[in-house]
mmCIF file of C-alpha atoms in Angstrom:
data_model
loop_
_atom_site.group_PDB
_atom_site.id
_atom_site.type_symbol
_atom_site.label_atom_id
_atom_site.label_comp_id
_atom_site.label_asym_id
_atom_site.label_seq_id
_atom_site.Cartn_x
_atom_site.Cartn_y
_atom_site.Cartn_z
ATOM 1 C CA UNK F 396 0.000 0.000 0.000
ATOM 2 C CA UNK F 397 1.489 3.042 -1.134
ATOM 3 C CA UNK F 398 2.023 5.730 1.569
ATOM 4 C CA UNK F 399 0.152 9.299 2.214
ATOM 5 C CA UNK F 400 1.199 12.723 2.831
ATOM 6 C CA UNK F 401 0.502 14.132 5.888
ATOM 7 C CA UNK F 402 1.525 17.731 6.454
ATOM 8 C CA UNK F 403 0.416 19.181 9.468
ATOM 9 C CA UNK F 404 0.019 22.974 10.266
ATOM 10 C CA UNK F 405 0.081 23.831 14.167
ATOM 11 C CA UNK F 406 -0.403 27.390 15.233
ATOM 12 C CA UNK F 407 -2.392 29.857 17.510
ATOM 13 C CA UNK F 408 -5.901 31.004 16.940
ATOM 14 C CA UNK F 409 -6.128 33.846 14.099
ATOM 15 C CA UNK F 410 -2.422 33.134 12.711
ATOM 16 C CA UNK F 411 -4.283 32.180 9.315
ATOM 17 C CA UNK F 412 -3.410 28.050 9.254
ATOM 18 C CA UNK F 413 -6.911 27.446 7.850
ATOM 19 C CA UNK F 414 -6.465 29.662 4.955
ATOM 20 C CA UNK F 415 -2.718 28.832 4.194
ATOM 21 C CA UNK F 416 -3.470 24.585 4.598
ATOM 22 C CA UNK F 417 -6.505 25.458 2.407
ATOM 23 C CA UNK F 418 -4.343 27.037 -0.240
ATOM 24 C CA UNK F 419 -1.194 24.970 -0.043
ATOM 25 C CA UNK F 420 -3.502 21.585 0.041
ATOM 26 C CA UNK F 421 -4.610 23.239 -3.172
ATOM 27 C CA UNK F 422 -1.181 23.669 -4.636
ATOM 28 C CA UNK F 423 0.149 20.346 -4.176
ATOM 29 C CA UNK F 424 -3.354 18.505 -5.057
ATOM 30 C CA UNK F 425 -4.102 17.089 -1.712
ATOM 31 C CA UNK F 426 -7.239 16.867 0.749
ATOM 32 C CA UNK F 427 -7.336 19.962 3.222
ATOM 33 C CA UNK F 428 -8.863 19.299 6.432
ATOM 34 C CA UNK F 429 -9.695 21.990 9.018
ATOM 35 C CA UNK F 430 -9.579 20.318 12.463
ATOM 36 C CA UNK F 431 -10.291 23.875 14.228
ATOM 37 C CA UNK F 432 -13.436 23.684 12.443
ATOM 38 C CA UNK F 433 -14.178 20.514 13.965
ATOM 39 C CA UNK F 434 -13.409 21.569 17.410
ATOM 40 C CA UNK F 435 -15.935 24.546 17.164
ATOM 41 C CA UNK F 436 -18.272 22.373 15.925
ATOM 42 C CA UNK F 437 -18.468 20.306 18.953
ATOM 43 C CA UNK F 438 -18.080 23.507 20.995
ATOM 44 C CA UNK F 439 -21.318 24.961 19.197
ATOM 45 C CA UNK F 440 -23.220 21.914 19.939
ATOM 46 C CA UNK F 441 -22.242 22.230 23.470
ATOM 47 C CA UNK F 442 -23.268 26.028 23.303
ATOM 48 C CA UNK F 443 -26.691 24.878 21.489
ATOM 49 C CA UNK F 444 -27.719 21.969 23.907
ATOM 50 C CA UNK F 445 -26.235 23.647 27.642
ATOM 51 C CA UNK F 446 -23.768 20.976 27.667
ATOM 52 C CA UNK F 447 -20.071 22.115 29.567
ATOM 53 C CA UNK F 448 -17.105 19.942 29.462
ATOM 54 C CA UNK F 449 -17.203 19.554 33.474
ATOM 55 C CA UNK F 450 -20.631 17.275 32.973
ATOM 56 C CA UNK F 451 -18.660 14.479 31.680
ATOM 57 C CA UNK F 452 -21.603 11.859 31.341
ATOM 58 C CA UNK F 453 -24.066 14.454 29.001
ATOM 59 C CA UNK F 454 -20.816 15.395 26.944
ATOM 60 C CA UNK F 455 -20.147 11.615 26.363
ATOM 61 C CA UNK F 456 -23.610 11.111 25.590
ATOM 62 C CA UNK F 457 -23.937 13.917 23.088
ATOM 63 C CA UNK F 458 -20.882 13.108 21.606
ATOM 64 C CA UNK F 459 -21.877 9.171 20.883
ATOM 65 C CA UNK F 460 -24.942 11.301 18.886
ATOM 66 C CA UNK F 461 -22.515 13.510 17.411
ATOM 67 C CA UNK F 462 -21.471 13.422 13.883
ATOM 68 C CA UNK F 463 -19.056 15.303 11.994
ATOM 69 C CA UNK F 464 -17.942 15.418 8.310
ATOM 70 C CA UNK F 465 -15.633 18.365 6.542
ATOM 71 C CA UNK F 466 -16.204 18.122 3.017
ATOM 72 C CA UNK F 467 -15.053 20.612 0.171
ATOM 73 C CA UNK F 468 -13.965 23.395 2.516
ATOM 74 C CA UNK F 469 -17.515 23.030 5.125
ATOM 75 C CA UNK F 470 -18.303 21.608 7.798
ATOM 76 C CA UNK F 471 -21.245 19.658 8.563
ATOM 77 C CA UNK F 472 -22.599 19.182 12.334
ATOM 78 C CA UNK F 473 -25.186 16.068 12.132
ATOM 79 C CA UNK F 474 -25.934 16.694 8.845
ATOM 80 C CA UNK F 475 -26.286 20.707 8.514
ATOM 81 C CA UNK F 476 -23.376 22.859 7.288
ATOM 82 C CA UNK F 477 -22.450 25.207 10.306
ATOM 83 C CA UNK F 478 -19.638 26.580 8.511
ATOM 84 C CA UNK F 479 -21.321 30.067 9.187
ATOM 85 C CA UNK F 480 -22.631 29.697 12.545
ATOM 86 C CA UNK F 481 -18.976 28.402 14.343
ATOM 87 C CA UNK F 482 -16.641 31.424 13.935
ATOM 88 C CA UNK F 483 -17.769 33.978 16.350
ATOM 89 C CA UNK F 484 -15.647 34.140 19.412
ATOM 90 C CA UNK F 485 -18.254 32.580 21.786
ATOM 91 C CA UNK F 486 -17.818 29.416 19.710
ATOM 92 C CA UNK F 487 -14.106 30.348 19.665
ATOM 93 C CA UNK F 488 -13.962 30.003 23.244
ATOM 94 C CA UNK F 489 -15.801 27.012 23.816
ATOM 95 C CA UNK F 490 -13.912 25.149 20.723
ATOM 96 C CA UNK F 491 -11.021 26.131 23.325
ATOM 97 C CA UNK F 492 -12.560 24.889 26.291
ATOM 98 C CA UNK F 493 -13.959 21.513 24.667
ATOM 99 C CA UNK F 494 -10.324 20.866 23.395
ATOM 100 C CA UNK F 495 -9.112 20.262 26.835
ATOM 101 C CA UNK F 496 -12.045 17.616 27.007
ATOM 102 C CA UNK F 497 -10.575 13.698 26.931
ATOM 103 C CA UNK F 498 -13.595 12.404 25.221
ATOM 104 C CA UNK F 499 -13.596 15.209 22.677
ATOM 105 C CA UNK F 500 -10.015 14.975 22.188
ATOM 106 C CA UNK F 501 -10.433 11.218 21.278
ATOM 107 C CA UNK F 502 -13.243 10.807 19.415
ATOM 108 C CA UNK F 503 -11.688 13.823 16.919
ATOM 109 C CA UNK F 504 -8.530 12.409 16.885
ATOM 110 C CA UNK F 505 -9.254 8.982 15.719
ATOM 111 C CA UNK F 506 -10.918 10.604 12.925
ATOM 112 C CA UNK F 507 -8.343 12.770 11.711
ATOM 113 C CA UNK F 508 -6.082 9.661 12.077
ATOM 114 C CA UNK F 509 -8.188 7.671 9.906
ATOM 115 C CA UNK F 510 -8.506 10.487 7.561
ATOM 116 C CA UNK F 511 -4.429 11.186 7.348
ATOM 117 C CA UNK F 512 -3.686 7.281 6.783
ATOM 118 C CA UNK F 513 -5.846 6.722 3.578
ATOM 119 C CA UNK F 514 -5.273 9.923 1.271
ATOM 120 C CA UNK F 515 -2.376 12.884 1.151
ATOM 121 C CA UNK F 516 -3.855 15.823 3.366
ATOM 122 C CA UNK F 517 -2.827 18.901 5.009
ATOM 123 C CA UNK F 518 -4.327 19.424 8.077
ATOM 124 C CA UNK F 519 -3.916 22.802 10.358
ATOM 125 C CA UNK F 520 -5.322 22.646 14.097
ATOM 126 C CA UNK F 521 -2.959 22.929 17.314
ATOM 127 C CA UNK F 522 -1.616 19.513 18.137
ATOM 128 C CA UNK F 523 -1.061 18.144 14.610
ATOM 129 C CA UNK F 524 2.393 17.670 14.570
ATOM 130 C CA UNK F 525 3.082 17.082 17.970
ATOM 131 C CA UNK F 526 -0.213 14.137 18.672
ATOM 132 C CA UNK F 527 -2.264 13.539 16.147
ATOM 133 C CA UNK F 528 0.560 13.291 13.243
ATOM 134 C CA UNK F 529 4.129 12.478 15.416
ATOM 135 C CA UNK F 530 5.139 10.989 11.680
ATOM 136 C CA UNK F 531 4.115 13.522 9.663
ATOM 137 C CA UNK F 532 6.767 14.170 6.715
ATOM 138 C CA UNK F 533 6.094 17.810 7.211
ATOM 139 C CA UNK F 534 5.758 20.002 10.108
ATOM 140 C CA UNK F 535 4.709 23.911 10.021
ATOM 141 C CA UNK F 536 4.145 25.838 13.327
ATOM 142 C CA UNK F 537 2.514 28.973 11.457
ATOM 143 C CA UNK F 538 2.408 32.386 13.868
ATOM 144 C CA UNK F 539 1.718 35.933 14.373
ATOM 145 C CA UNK F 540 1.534 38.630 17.382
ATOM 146 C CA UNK F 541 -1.768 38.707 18.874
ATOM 147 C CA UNK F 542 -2.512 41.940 17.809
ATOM 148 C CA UNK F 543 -1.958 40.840 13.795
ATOM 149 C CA UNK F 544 -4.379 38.217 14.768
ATOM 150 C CA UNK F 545 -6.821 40.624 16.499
ATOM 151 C CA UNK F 546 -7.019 42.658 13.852
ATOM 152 C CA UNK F 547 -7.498 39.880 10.811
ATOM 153 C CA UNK F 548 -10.024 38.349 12.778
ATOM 154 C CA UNK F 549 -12.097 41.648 13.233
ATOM 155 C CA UNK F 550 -11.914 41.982 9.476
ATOM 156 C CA UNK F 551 -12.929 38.900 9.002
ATOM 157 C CA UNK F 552 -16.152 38.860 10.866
ATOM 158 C CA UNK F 553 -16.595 42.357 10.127
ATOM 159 C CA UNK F 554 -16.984 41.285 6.246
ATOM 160 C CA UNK F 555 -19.686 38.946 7.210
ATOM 161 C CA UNK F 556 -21.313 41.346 8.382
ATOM 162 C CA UNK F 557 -20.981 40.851 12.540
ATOM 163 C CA UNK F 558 -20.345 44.046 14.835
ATOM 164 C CA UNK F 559 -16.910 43.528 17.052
ATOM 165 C CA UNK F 560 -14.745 45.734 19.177
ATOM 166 C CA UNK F 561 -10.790 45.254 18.792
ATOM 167 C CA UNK F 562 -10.007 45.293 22.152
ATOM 168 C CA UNK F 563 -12.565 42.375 23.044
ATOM 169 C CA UNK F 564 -11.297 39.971 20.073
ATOM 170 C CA UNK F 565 -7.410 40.974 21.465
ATOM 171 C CA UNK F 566 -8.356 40.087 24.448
ATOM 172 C CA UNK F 567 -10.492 36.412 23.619
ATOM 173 C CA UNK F 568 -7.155 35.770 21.495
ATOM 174 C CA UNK F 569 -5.065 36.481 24.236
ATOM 175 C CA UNK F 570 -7.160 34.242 27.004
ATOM 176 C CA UNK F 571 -7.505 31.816 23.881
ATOM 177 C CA UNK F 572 -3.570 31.577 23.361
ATOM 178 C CA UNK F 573 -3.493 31.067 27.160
ATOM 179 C CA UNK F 574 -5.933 28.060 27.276
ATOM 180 C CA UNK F 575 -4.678 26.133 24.333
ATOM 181 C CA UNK F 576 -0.831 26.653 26.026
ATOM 182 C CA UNK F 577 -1.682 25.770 29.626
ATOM 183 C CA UNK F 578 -4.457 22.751 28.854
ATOM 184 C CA UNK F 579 -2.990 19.447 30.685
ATOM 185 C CA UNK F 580 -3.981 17.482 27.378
ATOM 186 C CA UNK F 581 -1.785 18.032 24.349
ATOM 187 C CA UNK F 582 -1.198 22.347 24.971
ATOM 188 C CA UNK F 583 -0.366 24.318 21.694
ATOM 189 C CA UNK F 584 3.326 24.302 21.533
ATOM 190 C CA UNK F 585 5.514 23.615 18.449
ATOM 191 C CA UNK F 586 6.926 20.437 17.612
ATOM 192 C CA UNK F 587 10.927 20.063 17.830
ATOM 193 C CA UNK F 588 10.913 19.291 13.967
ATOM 194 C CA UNK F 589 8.546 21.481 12.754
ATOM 195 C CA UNK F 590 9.721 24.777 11.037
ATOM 196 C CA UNK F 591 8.427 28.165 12.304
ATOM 197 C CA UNK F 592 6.471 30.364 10.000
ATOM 198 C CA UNK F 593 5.977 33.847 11.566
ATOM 199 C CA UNK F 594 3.085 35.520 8.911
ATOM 200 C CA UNK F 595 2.725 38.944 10.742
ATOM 201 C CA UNK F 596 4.766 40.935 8.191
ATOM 202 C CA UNK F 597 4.173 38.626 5.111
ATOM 203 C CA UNK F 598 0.851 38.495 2.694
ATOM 204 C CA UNK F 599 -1.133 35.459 1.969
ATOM 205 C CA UNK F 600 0.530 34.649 -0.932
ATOM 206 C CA UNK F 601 4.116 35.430 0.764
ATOM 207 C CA UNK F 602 2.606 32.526 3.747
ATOM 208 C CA UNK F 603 1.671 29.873 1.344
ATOM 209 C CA UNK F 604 4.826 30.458 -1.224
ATOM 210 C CA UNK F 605 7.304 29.797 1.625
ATOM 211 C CA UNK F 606 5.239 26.772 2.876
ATOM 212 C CA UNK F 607 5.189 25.429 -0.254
ATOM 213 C CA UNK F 608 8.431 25.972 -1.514
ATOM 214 C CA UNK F 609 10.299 24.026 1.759
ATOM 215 C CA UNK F 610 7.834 20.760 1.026
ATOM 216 C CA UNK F 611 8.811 21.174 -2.810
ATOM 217 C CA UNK F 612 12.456 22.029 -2.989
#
């Protein structure tokens, strides 16, 4: 059986890994999956149903009636694209909080595994490289300062139309960087063999050229 590609892009919320992995899995002619999404999924239906990580029993109940599927760039929550509805930051937070979860941890993981071992993807989320892909033949730990972030994510909900105040998305960022650093269960940090992309001075196009120019050459 002939191997996959699995290049996994780690990184901080707001540093752009969803839209660089989109774009470089474009490139190179491989699947592109958006774990993040995933996580806010879960943290939506948590949101939607009054379910918080701390009652363990209703979360592992929920999640055996749980079923997610990313497909051509959206994501589907039990059969409905929420691809709209999962990137404000209340969802942000509670992606966050749900992360640090065992049984959501697992039941996502074994997915993305499954995914990874059958077809040549890029996949961006925050413990790619460093648990869900140890092997992966490419590692990327893509960053930017918090206020770069803070400031592409209020444009970014701002063009959908949603009010927001700079100093509140800062500071979700900030408490978000914080959670996903300090979680007991595989924190954000940046593999030993993964190679750092800072994007906070560079374009789009500048992001994605370097990525895929050090998988190419």
């Amino acid at each position: 059986m002939k191997e996959t590609i699995r290049i996994a892009i780690d990184g901080p919320s707001g540093a752009g890994k969803s839209t660089i992995a989109r774009a470089v899995a474009e490139k190179l002619g491989y699947d592109y999956i958006d774990t993040g999404a995933m996580y806010r999924a879960v943290g939506y239906k948590m949101n939607q149903q009054g379910v918080s990580i701390e009652e363990e029993e209703k979360l592992k109940a929920m999640l055996e009636e749980t079923e997610i599927d990313y497909r051509s760039g959206v994501i589907y929550l039990d059969g409905a694209d929420v691809s709209s509805k999962i990137r404000t930051p209340e969802v942000s937070m509670a992606a966050s909080a749900c992360a640090a979860s065992p049984a959501v941890r697992t039941k996502l993981v074994e997915e993305q595994r499954a995914i990874g071992h059958k077809t040549n993807v890029v996949m961006d989320g925050r413990d790619i490289g460093t648990n869900v892909f140890t092997d992966a033949q490419y590692k990327f730990f893509l960053t930017a300062t918090a206020e770069e972030r803070a400031h592409r994510r209020c444009r970014e909900l701002q063009e959908k139309g949603q009010e927001v105040n700079f100093s509140d998305t800062l500071k979700d960022i900030e408490q978000r960087d914080y959670n996903d650093s300090h979680r007991a269960l595989n924190p954000l940090c940046k593999a030993e063999d993964a190679i750092e992309v800072d994007s906070t001075h560079l374009t789009i196009n500048e992001t994605i050229n370097k990525i895929y120019e050090y998988i190419t050459n």
